[in-house]
Amino acid sequence: MIYLDSAATTLQKPESVAVASAWAINHLASPGRGGHWPAMAAAEKAFACREEAARLFHVGNSERVVFTSNATHGLNIAIKTLARPGSRVVVSGYEHNAVTRPLHALGVDLRVARSPLFEPEAALDAFRREIERGADLVVCTHVSNAFGFILPIEDIAALCRERGVPLIVDASQSAGCLPLDFEALGAAFMAMPGHKGLYGPQGTGLLLCGIDPAPLLEGGTGSESRRQTMPDFLPDRLEAGTHNIAGIAGLLEGLRFLERRGVEHIAAQEARLIRQIGEDARRIPGVEVFLSHDSAAQAGVMSFRISGRDCEEVGEDLGGRGFALRAGLHCAPLAHESAGTLDTGTVRASVSVFNTSREAEQFIQTLRAVAAES
């Protein structure tokens, strides 16, 4: 199987990730739940993971790095801290349901900064117009999970700082794949999963906190046990219940892998591979490829359609021939509406640092055969 679905989960991970998780299961207890060695060692492991994440993403205080179960968990904390029913919230036209569903549930006044695919300047202008009309909150994905479109997050963050509007960044597709500087952005929150570009296990995530959040859950923290409200300090304020210490141990190794390999190097490799796949695919008759003319506007994610074929059937066909991709709407109907693919969906190929140019060539050969049979 050639795996081209890393925008969902990086199945191929550094060997050290699985080794660390397995070791933690057999040796570590729960952080903050005892003075014995298994609990103390677990606390040290969690601290090391926070420190590594703070260094990688430029967070001044590692206590403001909070463990979550995934990016959706972190986004719910961030959104429910800052949004209220009737709040005027501006989002991009490329948001995932992890953003839009919590906002709809809250009953906010949702405003979409609509812009064409792969046009960063148009996206920035759309945000400028909506923010100037008045905004209580901006929520923006850094990279579209369906198309790989890199939104101009630094410029959008600058607009938010100028207007005094808090910003929540969904870094689900950019964390570990593109350089990120949390302090420079000045965002209120940034959420990311552990199981994608950070090469950690499923069930892990990080929320970087620029402001004090409201707890989403209440419960035990191992601290201030007499108190019947959640602690007022991070990270305890957001980390109710038992930590996923096996996942955290694996995530730490994923972060260390990123530091050794270099995020810039990974970004360049993924961009090169997706460009190779996209340029070769669009030479195949009947294949429509969503590829930016500017390589700087697209990360390692690309969508395509085959004329006259159902995208789900194409995905299944390719899967039967040994290629793992994802077809459909990718939990991002707003992105597909923006790209004009809401009625059909697309087939998505997404790469990681473990993919090779030879694998890309093999995929194109197979895609050519599939398209010829249509």
mmCIF file of N, CA and C in Angstrom, residues 173 203 224 226-227 249 318 349 361:
data_model
loop_
_atom_site.group_PDB
_atom_site.id
_atom_site.type_symbol
_atom_site.label_atom_id
_atom_site.label_comp_id
_atom_site.label_asym_id
_atom_site.label_seq_id
_atom_site.Cartn_x
_atom_site.Cartn_y
_atom_site.Cartn_z
ATOM 1 N N GLN A 173 -3.537 21.362 9.519
ATOM 2 C CA GLN A 173 -2.795 20.910 8.346
ATOM 3 C C GLN A 173 -1.446 21.592 8.186
ATOM 4 N N GLY A 203 -5.440 10.515 19.096
ATOM 5 C CA GLY A 203 -5.876 10.796 20.454
ATOM 6 C C GLY A 203 -5.008 11.795 21.182
ATOM 7 N N GLU A 224 -4.819 21.402 43.787
ATOM 8 C CA GLU A 224 -5.881 22.150 44.472
ATOM 9 C C GLU A 224 -7.142 21.304 44.661
ATOM 10 N N ARG A 226 -8.935 20.475 47.139
ATOM 11 C CA ARG A 226 -10.010 20.970 48.007
ATOM 12 C C ARG A 226 -10.976 21.890 47.280
ATOM 13 N N ARG A 227 -10.455 22.577 46.330
ATOM 14 C CA ARG A 227 -11.232 23.581 45.608
ATOM 15 C C ARG A 227 -12.276 22.896 44.716
ATOM 16 N N ALA A 249 3.843 10.534 25.321
ATOM 17 C CA ALA A 249 5.200 10.025 25.132
ATOM 18 C C ALA A 249 5.510 9.843 23.652
ATOM 19 N N LEU A 318 -8.877 3.272 -6.612
ATOM 20 C CA LEU A 318 -7.454 3.465 -6.325
ATOM 21 C C LEU A 318 -7.030 2.677 -5.088
ATOM 22 N N ALA A 349 -5.199 13.652 -2.513
ATOM 23 C CA ALA A 349 -3.904 13.034 -2.251
ATOM 24 C C ALA A 349 -3.137 13.953 -1.311
ATOM 25 N N GLU A 361 5.427 8.652 -8.865
ATOM 26 C CA GLU A 361 5.412 8.132 -10.239
ATOM 27 C C GLU A 361 4.488 6.922 -10.359
#
